C-alpha positions as a printed NumPy array, in Angstrom:
array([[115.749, 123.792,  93.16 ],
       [112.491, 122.839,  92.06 ],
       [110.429, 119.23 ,  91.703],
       [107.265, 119.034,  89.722],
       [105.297, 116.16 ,  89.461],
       [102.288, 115.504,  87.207],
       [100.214, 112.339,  87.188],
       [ 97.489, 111.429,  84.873],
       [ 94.843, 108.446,  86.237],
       [ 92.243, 107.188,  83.7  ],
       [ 90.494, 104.921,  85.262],
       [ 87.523, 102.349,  84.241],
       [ 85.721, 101.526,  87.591],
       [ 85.099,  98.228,  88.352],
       [ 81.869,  96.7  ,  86.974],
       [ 80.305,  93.481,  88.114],
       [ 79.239,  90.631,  86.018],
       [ 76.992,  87.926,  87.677],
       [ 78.244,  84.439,  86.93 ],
       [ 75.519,  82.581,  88.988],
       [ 72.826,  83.407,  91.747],
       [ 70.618,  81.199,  93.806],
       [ 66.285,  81.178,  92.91 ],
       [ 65.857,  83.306,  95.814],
       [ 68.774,  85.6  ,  95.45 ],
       [ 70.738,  83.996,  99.26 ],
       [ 73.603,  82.565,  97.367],
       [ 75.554,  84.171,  94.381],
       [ 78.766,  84.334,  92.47 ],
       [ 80.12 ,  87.954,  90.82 ],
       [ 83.006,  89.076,  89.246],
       [ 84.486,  92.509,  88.982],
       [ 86.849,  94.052,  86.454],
       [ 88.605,  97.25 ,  86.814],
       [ 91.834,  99.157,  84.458],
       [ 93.951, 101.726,  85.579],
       [ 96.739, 103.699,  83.771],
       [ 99.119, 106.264,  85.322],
       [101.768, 108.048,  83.86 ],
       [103.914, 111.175,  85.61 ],
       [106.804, 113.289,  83.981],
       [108.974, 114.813,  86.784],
       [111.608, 117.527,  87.07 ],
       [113.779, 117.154,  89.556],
       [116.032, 119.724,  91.879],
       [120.004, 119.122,  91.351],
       [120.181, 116.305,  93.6  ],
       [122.239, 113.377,  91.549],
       [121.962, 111.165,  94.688],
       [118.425, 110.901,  94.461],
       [117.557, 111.849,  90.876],
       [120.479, 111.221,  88.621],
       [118.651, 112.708,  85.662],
       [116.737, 116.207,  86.459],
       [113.552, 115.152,  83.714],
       [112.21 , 111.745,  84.11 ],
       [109.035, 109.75 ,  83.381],
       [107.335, 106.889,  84.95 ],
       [103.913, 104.652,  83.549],
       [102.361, 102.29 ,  85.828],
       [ 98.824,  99.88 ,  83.878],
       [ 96.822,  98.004,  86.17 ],
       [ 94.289,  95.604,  85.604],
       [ 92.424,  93.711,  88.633],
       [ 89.759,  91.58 ,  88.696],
       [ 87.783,  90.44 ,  91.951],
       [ 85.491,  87.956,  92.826],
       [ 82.806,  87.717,  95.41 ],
       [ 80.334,  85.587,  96.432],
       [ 77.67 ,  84.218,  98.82 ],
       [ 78.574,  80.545,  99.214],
       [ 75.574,  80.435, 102.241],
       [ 73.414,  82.383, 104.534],
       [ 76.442,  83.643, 106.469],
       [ 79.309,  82.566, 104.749],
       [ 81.142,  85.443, 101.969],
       [ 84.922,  84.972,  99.862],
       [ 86.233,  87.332,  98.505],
       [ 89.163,  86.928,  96.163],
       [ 91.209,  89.93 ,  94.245],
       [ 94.194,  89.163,  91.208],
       [ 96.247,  91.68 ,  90.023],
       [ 98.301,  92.427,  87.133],
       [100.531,  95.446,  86.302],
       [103.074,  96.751,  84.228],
       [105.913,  99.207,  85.265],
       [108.349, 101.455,  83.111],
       [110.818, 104.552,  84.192],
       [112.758, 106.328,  82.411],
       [116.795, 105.396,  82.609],
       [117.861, 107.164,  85.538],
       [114.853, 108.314,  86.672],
       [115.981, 107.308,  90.977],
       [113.68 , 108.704,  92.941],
       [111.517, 110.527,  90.316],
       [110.143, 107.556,  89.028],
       [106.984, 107.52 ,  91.323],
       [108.38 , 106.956,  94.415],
       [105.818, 108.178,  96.689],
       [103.743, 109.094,  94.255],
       [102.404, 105.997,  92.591],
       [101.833, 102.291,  93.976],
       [105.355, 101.179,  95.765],
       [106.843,  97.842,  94.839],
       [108.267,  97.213,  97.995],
       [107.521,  93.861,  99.654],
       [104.144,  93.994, 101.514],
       [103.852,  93.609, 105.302],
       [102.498,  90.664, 107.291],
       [102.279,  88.245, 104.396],
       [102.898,  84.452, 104.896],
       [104.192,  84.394, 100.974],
       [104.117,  87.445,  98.928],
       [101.962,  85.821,  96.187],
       [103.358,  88.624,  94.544],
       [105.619,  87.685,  91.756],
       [107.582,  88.913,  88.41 ],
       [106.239,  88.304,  84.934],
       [109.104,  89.242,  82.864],
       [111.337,  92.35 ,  83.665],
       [113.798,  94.327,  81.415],
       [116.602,  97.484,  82.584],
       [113.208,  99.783,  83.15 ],
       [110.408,  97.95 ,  83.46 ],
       [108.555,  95.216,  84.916],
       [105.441,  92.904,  84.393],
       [104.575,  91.832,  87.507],
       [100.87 ,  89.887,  89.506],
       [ 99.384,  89.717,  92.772],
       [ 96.761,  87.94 ,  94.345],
       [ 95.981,  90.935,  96.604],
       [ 92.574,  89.638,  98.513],
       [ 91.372,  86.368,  99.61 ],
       [ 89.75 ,  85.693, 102.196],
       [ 86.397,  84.08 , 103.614],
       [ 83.848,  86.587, 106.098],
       [ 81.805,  84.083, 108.627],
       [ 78.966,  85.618, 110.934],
       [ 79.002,  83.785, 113.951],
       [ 76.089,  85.358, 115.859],
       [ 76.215,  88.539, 116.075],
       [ 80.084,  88.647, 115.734],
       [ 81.918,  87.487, 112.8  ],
       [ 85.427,  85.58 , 112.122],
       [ 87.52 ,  86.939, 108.561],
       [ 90.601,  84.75 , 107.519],
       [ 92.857,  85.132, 104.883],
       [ 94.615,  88.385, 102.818],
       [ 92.024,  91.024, 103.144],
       [ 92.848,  95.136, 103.586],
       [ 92.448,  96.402, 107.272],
       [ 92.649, 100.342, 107.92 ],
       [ 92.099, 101.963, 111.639],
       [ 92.51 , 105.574, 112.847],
       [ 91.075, 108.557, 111.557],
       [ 93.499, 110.171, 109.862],
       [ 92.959, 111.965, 106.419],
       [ 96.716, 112.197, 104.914],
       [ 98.453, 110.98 , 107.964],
       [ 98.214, 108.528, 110.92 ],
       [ 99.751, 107.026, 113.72 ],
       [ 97.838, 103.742, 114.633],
       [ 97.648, 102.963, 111.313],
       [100.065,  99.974, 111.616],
       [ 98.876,  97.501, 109.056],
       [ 99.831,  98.944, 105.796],
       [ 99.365, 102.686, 105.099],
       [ 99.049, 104.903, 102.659],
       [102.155, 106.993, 101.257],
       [100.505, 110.852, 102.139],
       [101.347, 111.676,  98.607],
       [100.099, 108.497,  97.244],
       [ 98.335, 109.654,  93.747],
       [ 95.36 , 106.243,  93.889],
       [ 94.239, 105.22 ,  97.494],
       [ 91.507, 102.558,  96.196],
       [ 92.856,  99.741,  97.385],
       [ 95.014,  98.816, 100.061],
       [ 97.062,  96.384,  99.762],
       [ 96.106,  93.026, 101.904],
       [ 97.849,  91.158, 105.123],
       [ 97.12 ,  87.906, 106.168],
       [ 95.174,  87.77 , 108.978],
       [ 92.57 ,  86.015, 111.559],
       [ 90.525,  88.567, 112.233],
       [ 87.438,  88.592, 114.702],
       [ 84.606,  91.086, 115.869],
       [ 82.429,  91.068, 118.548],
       [ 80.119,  93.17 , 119.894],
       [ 79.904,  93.454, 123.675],
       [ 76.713,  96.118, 124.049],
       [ 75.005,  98.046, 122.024],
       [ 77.719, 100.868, 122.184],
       [ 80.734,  98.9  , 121.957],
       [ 82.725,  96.172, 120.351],
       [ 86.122,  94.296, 120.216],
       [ 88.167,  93.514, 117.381],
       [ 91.193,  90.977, 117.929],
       [ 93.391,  90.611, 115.205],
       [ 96.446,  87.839, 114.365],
       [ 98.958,  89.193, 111.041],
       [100.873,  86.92 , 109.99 ],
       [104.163,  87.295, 108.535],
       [106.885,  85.178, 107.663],
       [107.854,  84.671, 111.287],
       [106.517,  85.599, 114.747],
       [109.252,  88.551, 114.785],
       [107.065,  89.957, 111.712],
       [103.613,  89.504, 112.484],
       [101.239,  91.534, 114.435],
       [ 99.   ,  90.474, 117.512],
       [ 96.481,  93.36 , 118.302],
       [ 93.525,  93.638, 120.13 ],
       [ 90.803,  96.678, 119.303],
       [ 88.186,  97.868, 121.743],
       [ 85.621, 100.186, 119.865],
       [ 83.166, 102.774, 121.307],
       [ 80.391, 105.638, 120.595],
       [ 78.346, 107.756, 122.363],
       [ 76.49 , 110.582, 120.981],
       [ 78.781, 112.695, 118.89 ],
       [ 81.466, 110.848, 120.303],
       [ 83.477, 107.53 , 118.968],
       [ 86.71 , 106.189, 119.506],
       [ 88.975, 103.719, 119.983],
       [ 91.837, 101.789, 122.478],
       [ 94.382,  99.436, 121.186],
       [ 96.636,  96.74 , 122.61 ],
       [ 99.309,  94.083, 121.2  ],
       [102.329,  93.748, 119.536],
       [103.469,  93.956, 116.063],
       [107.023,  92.956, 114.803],
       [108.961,  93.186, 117.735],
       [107.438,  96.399, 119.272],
       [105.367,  96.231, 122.241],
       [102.264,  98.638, 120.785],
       [ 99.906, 100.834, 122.803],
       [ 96.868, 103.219, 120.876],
       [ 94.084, 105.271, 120.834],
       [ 91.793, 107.424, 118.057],
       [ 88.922, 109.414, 118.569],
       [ 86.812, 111.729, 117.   ],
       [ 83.839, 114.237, 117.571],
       [ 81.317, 116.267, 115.948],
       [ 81.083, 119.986, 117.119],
       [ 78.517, 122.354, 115.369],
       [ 78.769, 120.769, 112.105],
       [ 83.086, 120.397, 111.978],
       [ 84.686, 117.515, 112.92 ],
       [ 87.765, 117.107, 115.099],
       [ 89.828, 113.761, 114.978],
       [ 93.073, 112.325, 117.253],
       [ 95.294, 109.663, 117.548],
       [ 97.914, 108.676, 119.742],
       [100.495, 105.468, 119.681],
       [103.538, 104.437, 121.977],
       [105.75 , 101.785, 120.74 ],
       [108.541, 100.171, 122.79 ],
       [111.064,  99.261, 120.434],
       [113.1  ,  96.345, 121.081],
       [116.65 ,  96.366, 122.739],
       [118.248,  96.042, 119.216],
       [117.304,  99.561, 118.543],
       [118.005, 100.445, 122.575],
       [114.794,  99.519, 123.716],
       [113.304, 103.099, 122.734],
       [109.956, 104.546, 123.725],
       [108.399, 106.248, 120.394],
       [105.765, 107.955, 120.208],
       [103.521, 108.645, 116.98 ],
       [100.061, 111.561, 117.438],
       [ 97.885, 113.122, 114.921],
       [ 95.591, 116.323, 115.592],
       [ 93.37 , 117.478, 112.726],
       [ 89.611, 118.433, 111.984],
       [ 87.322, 118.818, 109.026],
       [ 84.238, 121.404, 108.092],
       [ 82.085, 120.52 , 104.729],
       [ 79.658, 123.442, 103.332],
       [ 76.656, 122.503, 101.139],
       [ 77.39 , 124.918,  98.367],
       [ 79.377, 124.386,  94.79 ],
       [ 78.506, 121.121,  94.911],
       [ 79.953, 120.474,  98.104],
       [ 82.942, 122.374,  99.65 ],
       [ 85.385, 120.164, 102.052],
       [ 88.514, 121.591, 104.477],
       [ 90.594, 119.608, 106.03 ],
       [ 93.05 , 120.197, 108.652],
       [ 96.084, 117.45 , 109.775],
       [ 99.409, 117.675, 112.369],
       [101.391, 114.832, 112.431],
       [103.913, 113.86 , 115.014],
       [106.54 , 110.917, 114.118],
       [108.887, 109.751, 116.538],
       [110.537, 107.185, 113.862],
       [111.084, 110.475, 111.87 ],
       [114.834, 111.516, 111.391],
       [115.724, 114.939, 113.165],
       [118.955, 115.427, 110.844],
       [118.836, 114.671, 107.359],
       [122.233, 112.419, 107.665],
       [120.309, 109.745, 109.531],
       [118.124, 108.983, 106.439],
       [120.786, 106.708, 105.338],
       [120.816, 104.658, 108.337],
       [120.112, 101.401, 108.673],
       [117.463, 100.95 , 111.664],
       [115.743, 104.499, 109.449],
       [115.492, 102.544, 106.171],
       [114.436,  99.56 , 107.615],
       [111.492, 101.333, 109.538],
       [110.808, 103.744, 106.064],
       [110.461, 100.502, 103.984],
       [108.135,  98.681, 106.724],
       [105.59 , 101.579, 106.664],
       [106.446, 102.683, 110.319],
       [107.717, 106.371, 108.883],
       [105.123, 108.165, 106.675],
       [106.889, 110.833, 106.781],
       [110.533, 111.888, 106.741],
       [111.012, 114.197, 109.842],
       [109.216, 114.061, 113.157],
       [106.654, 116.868, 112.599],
       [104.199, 117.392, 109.091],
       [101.187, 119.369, 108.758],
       [ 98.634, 119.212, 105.827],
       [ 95.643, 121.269, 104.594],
       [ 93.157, 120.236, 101.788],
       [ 90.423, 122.428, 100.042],
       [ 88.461, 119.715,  97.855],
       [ 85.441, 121.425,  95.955],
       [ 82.807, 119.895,  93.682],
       [ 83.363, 116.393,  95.535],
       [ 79.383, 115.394,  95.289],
       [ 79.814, 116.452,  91.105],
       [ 81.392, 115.109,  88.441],
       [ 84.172, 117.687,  88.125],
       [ 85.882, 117.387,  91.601],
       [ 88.444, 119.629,  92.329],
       [ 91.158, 119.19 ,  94.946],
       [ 93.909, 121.397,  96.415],
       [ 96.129, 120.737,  99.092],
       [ 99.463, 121.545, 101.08 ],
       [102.108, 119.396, 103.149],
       [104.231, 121.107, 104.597],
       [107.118, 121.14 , 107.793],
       [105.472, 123.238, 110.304],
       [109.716, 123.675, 111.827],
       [110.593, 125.726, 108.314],
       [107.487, 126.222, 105.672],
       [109.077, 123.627, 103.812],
       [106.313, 121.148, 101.674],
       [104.818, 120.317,  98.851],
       [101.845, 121.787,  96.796],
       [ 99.41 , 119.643,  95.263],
       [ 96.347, 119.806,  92.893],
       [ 94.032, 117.119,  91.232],
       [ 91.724, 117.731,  88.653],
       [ 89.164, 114.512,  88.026],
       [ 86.628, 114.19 ,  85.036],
       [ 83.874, 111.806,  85.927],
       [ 82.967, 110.989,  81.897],
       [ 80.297, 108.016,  82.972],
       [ 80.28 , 104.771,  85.394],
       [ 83.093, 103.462,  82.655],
       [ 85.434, 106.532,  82.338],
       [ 87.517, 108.626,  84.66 ],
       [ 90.128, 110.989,  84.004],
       [ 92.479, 112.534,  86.82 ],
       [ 95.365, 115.363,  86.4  ],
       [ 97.571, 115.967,  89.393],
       [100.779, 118.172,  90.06 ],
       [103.366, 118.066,  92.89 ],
       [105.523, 121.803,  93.756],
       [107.878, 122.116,  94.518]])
């Protein structure tokens, strides 16, 4: 009963082209390009619910480009378009990158998806998205952001639990960029310590957008974090910190969402525990350390078919599958060109996980190569 994934990334980094810049440099207009190509072969365990064919393969291209510009002293845009072709092998199910590569699911807290097919076939799809736009205005010494742009809290590694925007997959192969929400977003500092963030999702009704207010803090070795709203139809309460101690760090979070009386009006509650430790030697030697608790987690495998499950799996809310997850990750070489990465999820309830490894050649600022594998 074994799974192996492998995923090859080569990658040419976005470069910048200037299309037009103001005599004294205030104002200016620049494109960026970037192509990625992914492919993973997969052997899957006897499961013919999941993976109807043990071997599989899946290829994902991507090509983005992204424009940015300076329209005046304290007005930026920002605009990102997407293309990218799909194709699995027949049969492939849940081998075909799921997890693993970019999802295709519908995006959260979009007006419109923007987000449409080119042409599809049995296996494969052509498919664009305009992924960013937006327009950054510094109002004092705040600033208002409108539009689809990528917003990321917490300070979790592989895992997180006020993360509520649109997270990561923990096994997610190419974290660049996240994909955007539509949002009124505003920050303002209230001291020279603090700030507050209040942000407006939108989605295609109220039930589906997200109202949250952020209220950021430092001291010393100390920062962290309280939040307040609601975001579909769950009333939403957080906090992250984190903290420097002798040269490791140590990070938390903590969330409790009432869910609404559809699902019995549940309290659930989401935490992550986990710290860090670099070393300056072999060019640069990192260890981190994650627990995650997730109360939208399933504690028997049959309720992974239920509806209220699925519904919460496909909306982001469940990262992970069960309630509890640990991770560890030994990444070596990470200030090189030849960065070297090892890691382990696991269940903390039974030793069950997953072993992972990436490999990346940096060739130049054009080229870069990336090997992964998945075990079991």
């Amino acid at each position: 009963m074994r799974l192996t994934l492998a995923v090859l990334l080569a990658a040419q980094p976005a470069f910048g082209v200037s299309l037009w810049s103001s005599a004294d440099g205030s104002r200016y207009w620049a494109l960026d390009a970037a192509l990625k190509w992914s492919a993973l072969s997969s052997h899957a365990p006897d499961a013919p619910l999941l993976y109807p064919k043990r071997w599989s393969a899946a290829v994902l291209g991507r090509g983005r480009l992204a424009l940015r510009g300076q329209a005046a002293a304290d007005l930026h845009v920002r605009l990102a378009y997407e293309q990218r072709v799909r194709a699995v092998s027949t049969g492939a199910g849940a081998g075909g990158g799921v997890g693993i590569l970019v999802p295709e699911s519908r995006a959260p807290y979009r007006l419109r998806q923007l987000d449409a097919a080119l042409a599809t076939g049995d296996n494969a799809a052509y498919r664009h998205e305009l992924d960013r736009a937006f327009v950054a205005w510094r109002l004092g010494s705040g600033e208002l952001q409108i539009g689809r742009q990528a917003i990321g809290w917490g300070r979790g590694v592989l895992f997180g639990a006020v993360d509520i925007f649109a997270p990561f997959n923990p096994l997610e192969s190419d974290r660049e960029w996240r994909r955007g929400v539509d949002a009124l977003r505003v920050s303002v500092p209230l001291a020279d310590r603090f700030s507050l963030d209040a942000v407006a999702a939108c989605g295609e009704s109220v039930d589906e957008s997200a109202f949250v207010g952020r209220l950021y803090g430092h001291s010393g070795a100390l920062d962290g974090e309280l939040l307040l709203g609601r975001r579909r139809g769950d009333r939403f309460v957080g906090t992250a910190a984190s903290m420097r101690i002798r040269g490791a760090e140590m990070h938390g979070e903590l969330a409790s969402f009432k869910t609404p009386a559809t699902e019995e009006g549940e309290v659930v509650l989401k935490a992550l525990w986990g710290g860090s430790y670099a070393w300056d030697t072999q060019g640069g030697l990192l260890l981190v350390g994650e627990y995650h608790f997730s109360g939208f987690g399933v504690s028997d495998i049959a309720e992974l078919a239920a509806a209220p499950y699925l519904a919460r799996l496909i909306q982001g809310d469940a990262q992970i599958l069960g309630r509890h997850a640990g991770a560890v990750q030994l990444s070596q070489g990470i200030t090189g060109t030849l960065p070297r990465t090892l890691g382990w999820l696991f269940s903390p309830l039974d030793g069950s996980g997953v072993l992972t490894g990436a490999v990346t050649w940096i060739f130049s600022d054009a080229l870069t190569l990336a090997a992964s594998a998945y075990w079991p």
